[in-house]
CSV table of C-alpha atoms and ligand atoms in Angstrom, one decimal:
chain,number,residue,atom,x,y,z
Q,27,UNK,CA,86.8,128.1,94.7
Q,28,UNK,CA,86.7,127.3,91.1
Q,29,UNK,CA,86.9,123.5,90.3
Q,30,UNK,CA,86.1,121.2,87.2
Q,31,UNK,CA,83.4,119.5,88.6
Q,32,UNK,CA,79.7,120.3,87.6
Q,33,UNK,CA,78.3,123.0,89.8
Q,34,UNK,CA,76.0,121.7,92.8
Q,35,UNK,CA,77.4,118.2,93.0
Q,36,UNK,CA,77.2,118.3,96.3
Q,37,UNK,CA,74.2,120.4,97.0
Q,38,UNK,CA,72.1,119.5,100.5
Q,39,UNK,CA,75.0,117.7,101.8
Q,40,UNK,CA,76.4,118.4,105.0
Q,41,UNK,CA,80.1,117.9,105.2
Q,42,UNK,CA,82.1,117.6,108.8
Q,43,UNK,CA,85.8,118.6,108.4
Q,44,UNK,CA,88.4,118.2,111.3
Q,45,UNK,CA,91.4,120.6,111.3
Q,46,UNK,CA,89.4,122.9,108.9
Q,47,UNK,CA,90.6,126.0,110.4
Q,48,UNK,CA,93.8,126.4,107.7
Q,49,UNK,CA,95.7,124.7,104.8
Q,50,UNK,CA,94.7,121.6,102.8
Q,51,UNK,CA,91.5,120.8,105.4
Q,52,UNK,CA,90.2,124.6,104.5
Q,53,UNK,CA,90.6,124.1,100.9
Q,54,UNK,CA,88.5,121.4,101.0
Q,55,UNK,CA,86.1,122.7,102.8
Q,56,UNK,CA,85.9,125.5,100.2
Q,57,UNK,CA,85.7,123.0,97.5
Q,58,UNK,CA,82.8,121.1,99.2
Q,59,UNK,CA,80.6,124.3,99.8
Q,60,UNK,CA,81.8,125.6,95.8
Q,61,UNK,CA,80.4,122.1,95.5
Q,62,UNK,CA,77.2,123.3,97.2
Q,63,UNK,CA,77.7,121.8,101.0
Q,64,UNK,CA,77.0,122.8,104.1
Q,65,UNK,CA,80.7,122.6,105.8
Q,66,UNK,CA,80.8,122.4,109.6
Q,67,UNK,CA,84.5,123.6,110.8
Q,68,UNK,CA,86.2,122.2,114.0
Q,69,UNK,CA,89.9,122.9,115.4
Q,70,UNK,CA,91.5,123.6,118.7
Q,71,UNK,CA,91.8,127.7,118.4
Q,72,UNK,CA,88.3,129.3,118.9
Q,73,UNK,CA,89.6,132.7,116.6
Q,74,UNK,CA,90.9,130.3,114.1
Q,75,UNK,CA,88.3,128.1,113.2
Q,76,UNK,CA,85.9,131.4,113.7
Q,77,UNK,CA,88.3,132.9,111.3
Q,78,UNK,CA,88.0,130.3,108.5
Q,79,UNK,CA,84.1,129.9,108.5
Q,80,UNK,CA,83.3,133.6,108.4
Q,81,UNK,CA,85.9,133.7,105.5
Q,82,UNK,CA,83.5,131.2,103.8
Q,83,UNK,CA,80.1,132.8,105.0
Q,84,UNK,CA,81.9,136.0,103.5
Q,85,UNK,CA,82.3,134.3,100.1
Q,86,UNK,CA,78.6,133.5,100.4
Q,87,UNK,CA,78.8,130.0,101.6
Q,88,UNK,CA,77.0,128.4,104.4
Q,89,UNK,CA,79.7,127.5,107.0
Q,90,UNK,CA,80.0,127.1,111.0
Q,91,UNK,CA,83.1,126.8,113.1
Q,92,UNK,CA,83.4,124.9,116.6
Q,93,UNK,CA,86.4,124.9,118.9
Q,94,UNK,CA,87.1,121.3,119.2
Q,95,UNK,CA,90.4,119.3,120.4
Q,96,UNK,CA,90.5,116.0,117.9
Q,97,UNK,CA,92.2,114.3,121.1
Q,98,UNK,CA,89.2,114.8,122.9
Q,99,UNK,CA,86.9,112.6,122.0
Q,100,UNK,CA,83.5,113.8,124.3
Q,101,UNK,CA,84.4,117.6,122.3
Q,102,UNK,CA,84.3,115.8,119.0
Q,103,UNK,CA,80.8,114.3,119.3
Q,104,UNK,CA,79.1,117.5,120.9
Q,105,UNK,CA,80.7,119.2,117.6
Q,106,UNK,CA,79.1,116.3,115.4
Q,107,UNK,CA,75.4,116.7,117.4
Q,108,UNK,CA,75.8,120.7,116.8
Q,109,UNK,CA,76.4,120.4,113.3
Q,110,UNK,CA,73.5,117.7,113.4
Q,111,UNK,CA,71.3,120.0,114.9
Q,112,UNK,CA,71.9,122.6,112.7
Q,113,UNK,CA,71.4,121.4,109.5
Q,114,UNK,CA,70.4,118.0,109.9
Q,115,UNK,CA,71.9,114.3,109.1
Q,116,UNK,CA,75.8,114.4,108.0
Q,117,UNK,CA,77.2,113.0,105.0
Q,118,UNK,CA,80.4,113.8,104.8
Q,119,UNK,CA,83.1,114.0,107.3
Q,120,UNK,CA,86.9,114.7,106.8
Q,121,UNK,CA,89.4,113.6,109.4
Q,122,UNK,CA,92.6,116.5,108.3
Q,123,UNK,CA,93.9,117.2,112.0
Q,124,UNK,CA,97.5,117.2,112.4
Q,125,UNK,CA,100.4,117.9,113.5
Q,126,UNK,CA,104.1,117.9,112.4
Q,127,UNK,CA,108.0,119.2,113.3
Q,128,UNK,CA,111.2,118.0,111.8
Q,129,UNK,CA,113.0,116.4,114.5
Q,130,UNK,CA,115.5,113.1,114.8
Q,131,UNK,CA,114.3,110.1,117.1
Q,132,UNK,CA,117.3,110.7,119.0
Q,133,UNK,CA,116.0,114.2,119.8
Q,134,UNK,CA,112.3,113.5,120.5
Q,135,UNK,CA,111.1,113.0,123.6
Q,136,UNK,CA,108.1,110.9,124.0
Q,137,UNK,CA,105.5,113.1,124.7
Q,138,UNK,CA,106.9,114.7,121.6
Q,139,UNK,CA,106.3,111.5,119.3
Q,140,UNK,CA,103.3,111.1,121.2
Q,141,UNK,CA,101.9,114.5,120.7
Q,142,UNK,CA,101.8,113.7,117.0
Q,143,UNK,CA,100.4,109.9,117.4
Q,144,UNK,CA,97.7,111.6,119.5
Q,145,UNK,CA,96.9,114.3,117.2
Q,146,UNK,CA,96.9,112.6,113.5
Q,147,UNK,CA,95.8,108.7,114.5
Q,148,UNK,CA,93.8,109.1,117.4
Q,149,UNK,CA,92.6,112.2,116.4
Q,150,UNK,CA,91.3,110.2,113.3
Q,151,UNK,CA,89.7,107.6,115.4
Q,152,UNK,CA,87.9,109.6,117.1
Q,153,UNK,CA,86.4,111.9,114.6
Q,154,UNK,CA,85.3,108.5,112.6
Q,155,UNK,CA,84.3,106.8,115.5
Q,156,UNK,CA,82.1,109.7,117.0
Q,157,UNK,CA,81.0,109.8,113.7
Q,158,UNK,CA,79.3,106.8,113.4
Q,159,UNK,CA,75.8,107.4,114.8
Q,160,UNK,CA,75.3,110.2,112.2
Q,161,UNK,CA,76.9,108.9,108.9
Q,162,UNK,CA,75.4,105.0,109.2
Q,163,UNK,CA,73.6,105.2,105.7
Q,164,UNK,CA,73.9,104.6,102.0
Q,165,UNK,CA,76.2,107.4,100.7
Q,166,UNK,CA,77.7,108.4,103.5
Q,167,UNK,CA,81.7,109.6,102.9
Q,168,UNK,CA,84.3,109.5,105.0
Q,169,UNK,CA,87.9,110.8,104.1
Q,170,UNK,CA,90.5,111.0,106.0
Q,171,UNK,CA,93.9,112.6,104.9
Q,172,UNK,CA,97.0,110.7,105.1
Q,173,UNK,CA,100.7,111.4,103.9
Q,174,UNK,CA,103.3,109.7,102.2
Q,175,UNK,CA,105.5,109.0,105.6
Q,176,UNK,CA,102.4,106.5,106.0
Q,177,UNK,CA,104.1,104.4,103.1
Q,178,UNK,CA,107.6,105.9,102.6
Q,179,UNK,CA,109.8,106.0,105.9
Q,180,UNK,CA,111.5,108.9,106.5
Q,181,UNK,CA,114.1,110.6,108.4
Q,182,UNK,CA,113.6,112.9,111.4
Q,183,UNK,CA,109.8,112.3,110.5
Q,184,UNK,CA,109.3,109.0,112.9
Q,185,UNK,CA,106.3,110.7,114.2
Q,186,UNK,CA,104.4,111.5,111.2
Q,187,UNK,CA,105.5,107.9,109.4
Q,188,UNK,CA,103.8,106.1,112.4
Q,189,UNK,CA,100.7,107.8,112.6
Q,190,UNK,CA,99.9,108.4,108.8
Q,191,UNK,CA,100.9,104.5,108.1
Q,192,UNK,CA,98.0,104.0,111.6
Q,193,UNK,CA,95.4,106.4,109.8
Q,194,UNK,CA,95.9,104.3,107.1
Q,195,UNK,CA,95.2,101.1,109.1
Q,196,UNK,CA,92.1,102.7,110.7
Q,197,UNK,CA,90.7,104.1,107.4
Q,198,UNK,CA,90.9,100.5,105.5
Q,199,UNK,CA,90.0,98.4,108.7
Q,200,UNK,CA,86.8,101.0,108.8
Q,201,UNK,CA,85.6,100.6,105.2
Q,202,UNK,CA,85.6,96.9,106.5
Q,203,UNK,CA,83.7,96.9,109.2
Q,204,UNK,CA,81.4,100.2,108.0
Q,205,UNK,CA,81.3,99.0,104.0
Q,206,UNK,CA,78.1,96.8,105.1
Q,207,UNK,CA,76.1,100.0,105.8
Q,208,UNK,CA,77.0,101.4,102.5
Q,209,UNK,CA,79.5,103.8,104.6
Q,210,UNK,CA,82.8,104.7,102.2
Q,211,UNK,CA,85.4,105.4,103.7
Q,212,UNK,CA,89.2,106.4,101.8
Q,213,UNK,CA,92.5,108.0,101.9
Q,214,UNK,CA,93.8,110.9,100.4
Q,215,UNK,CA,97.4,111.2,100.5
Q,216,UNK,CA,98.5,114.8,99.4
Q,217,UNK,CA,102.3,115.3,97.6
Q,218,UNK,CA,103.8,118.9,99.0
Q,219,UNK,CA,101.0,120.9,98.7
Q,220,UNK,CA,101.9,124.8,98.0
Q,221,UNK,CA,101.3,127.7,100.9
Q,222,UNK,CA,100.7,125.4,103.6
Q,223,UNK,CA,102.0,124.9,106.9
Q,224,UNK,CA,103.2,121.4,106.4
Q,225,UNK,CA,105.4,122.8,104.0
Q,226,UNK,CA,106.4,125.9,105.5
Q,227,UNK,CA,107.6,123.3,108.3
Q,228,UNK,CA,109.2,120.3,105.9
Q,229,UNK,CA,111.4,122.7,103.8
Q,230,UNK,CA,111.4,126.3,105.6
Q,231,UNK,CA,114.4,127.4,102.8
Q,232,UNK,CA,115.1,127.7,99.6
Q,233,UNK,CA,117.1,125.2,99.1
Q,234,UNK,CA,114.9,122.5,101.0
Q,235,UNK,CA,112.3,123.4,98.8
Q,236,UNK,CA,114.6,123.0,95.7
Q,237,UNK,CA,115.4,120.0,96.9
Q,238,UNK,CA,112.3,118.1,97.2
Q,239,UNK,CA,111.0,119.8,94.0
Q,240,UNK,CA,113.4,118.3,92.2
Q,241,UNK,CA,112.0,115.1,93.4
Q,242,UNK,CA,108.4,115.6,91.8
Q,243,UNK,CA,108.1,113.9,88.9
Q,244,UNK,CA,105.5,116.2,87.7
Q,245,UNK,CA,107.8,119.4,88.3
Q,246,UNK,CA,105.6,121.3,90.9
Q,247,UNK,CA,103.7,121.6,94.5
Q,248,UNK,CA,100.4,120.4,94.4
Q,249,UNK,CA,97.4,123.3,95.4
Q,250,UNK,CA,94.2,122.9,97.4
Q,251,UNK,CA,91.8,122.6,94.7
Q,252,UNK,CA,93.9,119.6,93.6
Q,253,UNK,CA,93.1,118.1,97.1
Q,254,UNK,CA,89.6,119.4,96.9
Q,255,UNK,CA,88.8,118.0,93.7
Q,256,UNK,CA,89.5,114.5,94.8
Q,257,UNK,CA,87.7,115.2,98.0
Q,258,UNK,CA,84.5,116.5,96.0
Q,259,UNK,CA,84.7,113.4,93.8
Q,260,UNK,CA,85.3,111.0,96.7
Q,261,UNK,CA,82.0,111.9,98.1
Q,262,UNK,CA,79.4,112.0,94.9
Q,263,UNK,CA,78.0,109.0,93.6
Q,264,UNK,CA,80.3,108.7,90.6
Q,265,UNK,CA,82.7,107.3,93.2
Q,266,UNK,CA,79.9,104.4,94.9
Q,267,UNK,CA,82.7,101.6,94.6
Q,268,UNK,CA,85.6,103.4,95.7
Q,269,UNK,CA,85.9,102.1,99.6
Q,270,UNK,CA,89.4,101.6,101.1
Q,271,UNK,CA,91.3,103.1,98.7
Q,272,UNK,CA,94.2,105.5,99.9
Q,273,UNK,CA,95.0,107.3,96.7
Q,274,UNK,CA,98.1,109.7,96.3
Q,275,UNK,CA,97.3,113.0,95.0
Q,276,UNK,CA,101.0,113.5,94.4
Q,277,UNK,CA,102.4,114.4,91.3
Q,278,UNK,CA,103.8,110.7,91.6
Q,279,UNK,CA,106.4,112.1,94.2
Q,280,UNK,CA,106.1,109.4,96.6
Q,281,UNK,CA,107.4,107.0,94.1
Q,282,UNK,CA,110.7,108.7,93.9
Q,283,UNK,CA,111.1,108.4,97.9
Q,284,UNK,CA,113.5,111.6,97.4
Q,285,UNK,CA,111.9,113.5,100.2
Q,286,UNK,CA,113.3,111.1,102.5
Q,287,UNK,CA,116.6,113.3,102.4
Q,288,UNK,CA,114.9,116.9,102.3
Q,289,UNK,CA,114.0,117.4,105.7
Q,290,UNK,CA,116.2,118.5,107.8
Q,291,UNK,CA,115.9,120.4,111.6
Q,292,UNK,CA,115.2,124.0,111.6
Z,28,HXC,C1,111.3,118.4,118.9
Z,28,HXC,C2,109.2,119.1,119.6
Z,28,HXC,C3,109.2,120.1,118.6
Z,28,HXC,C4,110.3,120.2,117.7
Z,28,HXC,C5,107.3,120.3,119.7
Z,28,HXC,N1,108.0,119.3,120.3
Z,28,HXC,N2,108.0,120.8,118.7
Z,28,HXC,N3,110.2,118.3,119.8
Z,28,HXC,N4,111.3,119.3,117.9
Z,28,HXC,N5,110.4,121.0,116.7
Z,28,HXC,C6,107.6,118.5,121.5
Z,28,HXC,C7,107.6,119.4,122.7
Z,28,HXC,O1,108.8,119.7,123.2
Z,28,HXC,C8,106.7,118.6,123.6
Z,28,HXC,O2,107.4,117.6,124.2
Z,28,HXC,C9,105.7,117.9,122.7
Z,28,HXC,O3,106.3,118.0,121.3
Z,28,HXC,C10,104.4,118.6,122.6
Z,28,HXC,O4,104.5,119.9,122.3
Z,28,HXC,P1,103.4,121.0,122.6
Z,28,HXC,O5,103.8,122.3,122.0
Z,28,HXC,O6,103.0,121.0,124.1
Z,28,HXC,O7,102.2,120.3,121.8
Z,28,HXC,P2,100.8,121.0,121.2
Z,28,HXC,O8,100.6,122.3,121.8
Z,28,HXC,O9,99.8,119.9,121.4
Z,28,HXC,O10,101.2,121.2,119.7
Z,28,HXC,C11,101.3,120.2,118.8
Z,28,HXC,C12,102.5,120.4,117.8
Z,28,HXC,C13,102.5,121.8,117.2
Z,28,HXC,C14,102.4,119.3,116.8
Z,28,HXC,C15,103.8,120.2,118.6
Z,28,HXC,O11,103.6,122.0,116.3
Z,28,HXC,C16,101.2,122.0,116.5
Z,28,HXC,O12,100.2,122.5,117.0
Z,28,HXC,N6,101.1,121.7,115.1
Z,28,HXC,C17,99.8,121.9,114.3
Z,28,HXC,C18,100.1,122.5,113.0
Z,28,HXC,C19,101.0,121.6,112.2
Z,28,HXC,O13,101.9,120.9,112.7
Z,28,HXC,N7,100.7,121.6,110.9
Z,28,HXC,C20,101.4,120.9,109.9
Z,28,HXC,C21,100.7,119.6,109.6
Z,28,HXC,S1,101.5,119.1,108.2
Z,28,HXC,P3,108.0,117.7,125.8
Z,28,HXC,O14,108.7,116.4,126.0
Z,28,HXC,O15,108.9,118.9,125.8
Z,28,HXC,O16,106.8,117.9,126.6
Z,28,HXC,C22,101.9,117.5,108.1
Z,28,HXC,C23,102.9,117.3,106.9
Z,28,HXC,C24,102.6,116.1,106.2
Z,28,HXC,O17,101.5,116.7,108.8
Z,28,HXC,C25,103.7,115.7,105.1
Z,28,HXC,C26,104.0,116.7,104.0
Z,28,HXC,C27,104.8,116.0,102.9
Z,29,NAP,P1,97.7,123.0,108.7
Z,29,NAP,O1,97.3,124.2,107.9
Z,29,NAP,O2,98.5,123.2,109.9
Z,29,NAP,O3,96.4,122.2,109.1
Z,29,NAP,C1,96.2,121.5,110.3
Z,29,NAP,C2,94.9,121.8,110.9
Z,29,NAP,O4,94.6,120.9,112.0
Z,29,NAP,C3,94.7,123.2,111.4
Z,29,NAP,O5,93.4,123.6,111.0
Z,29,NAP,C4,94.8,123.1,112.9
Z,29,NAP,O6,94.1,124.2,113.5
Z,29,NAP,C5,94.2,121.7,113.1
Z,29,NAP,N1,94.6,121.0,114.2
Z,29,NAP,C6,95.9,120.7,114.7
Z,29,NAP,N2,95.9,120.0,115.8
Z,29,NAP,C7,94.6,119.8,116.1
Z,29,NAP,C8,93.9,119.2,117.1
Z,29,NAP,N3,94.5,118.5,118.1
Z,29,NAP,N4,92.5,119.2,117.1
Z,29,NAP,C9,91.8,119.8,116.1
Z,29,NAP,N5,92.4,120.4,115.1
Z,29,NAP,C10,93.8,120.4,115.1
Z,29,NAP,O7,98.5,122.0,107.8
Z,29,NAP,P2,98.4,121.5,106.3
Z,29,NAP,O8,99.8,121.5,105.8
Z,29,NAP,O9,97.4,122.1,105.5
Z,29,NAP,O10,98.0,119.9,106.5
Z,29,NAP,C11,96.7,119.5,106.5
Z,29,NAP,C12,96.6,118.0,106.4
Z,29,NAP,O11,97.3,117.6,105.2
Z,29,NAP,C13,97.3,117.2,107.5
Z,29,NAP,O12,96.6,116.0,107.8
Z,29,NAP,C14,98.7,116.9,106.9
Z,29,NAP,O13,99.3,115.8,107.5
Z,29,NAP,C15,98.2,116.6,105.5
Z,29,NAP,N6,99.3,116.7,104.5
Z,29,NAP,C16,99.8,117.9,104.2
Z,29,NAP,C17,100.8,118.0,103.2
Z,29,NAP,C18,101.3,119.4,102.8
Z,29,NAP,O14,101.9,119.5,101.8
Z,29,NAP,N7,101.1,120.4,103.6
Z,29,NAP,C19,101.3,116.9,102.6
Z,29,NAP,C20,100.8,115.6,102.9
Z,29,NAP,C21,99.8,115.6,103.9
Z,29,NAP,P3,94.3,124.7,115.0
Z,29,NAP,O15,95.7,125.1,115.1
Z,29,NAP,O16,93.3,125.8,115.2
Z,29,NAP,O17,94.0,123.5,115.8
């Protein structure tokens, strides 16, 4: 991946990213090890996650994918003590796991809004949490990526708005209680990012997407490399006294709230 930043930023880094087997989470990956990282992969589907981090060992970076549940907290940290064991202590870790549908409350069941509770906010939890033993130093960066429903309620998106606004909570309350160590720890809360499967779900026609686009003050869908950029800077030094911030890479979209009425059921 081409990006901005100077070449080897990141170099002798190892970076943790959870849900790294697609989308956004793989882009940033791509950008770390561009960056000059050493990106460890982890998502439920064994071929998937495989997938991802052969595409990245194909494209000459060094990469390794785990099969690992972010709801299951013991298959988190033996994914964290592999990657440890491979390449050493961890300095990075990204928290990207999620899951979404388009659905009304009055047609979710619980284990439905659950599901996605599970998935995004105690998925996040648990990656940071299991975390901890490894990133405890000076430096150390942890990101986890939010949305706009954490800030913006939306319809048929009661789901997502309650997690994303709890990964919120759980990424400033950390940066708290982990700021002391010199841990950071931010927020990066993507805009409609282009080719991606949030997207594909949020406004699966035309005319959704012509919708929301016409929300975006800056006219477009974001891509990965704008999420990877602000990942990459997140985790040099140049960004030593950012901690706690949740920053919306966006196009300004969320402050026109216009999505709000683009997502319908499929
Ligand atoms: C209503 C639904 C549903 C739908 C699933 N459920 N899809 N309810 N409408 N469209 C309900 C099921 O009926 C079930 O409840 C419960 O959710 C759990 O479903 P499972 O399929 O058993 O769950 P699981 O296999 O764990 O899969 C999780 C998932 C799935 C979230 C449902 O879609 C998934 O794996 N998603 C991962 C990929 C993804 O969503 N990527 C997009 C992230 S983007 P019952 O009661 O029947 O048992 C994102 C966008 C951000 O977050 C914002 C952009 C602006
Ligand atoms: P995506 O490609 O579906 O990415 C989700 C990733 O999470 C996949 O790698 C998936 O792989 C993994 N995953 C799902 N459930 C998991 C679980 N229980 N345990 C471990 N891994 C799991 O979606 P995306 O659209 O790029 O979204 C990525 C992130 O950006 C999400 O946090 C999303 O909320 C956020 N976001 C996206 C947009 C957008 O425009 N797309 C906007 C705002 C925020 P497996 O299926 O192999 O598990």
């Amino acid at each position: 991946m081409q990006t901005a930043l100077a070449e080897g930023v990141l170099a002798g880094k190892v970076a943790f990213i959870a849900g790294g087997s697609s989308g956004i989470n793989l882009g940033v990956a791509e950008g770390f090890a561009a960056a000059g990282a050493k990106v460890a992969l982890i998502s439920r589907s064994p071929e998937k996650i495989e997938a991802a981090a052969k595409d990245l060992r194909d494209k000459g970076y060094e990469a390794i994918g785990m099969a690992a549940d972010v709801r299951d907290y013991v298959a988190v940290e033996a994914a964290l003590a592999t990657t440890a064991g491979h390449w050493g202590p961890i300095d990075i870790v990204l928290s990207g796991a999620a899951g979404n549908f388009v659905a009304p409350a009055a047609g979710m069941s619980a284990n439905g809004f659950k599901t996605v509770i599970d998935i995004d906010l105690l998925g996040t939890f648990n990656v940071f949490r299991a975390s901890y033993g490894h990133i405890r130093k000076p430096g150390a960066s942890l990101i986890a990526i939010t949305a706009g429903q954490a800030v913006q309620p939306m319809v048929n998106q009661i789901h997502a708005c309650a997690a994303k606004a709890g990964v919120n909570m759980v990424t400033q309350c950390l940066a708290m209680e982990w700021g002391p160590e010199g841990v950071r720890v931010n927020g990066i809360s993507p805009g409609p990012i282009a080719e991606t499967e949030g997207m594909r779900r949020l406004t699966p026609t035309p005319e959704a997407e012509a919708a929301y686009m016409a929300t975006i003050p800056l006219g477009r869908y974001g891509e990965k490399r704008d999420i990877a950029e602000l990942a990459i800077f997140l985790s040099t030094d140049s960004a030593r006294y950012i901690s706690g911030a949740i920053i919306p890479c966006d196009g300004a979209s969320i402050l026109t709230g216009g999505s709000q009425s683009s997502f319908k059921p499929a």
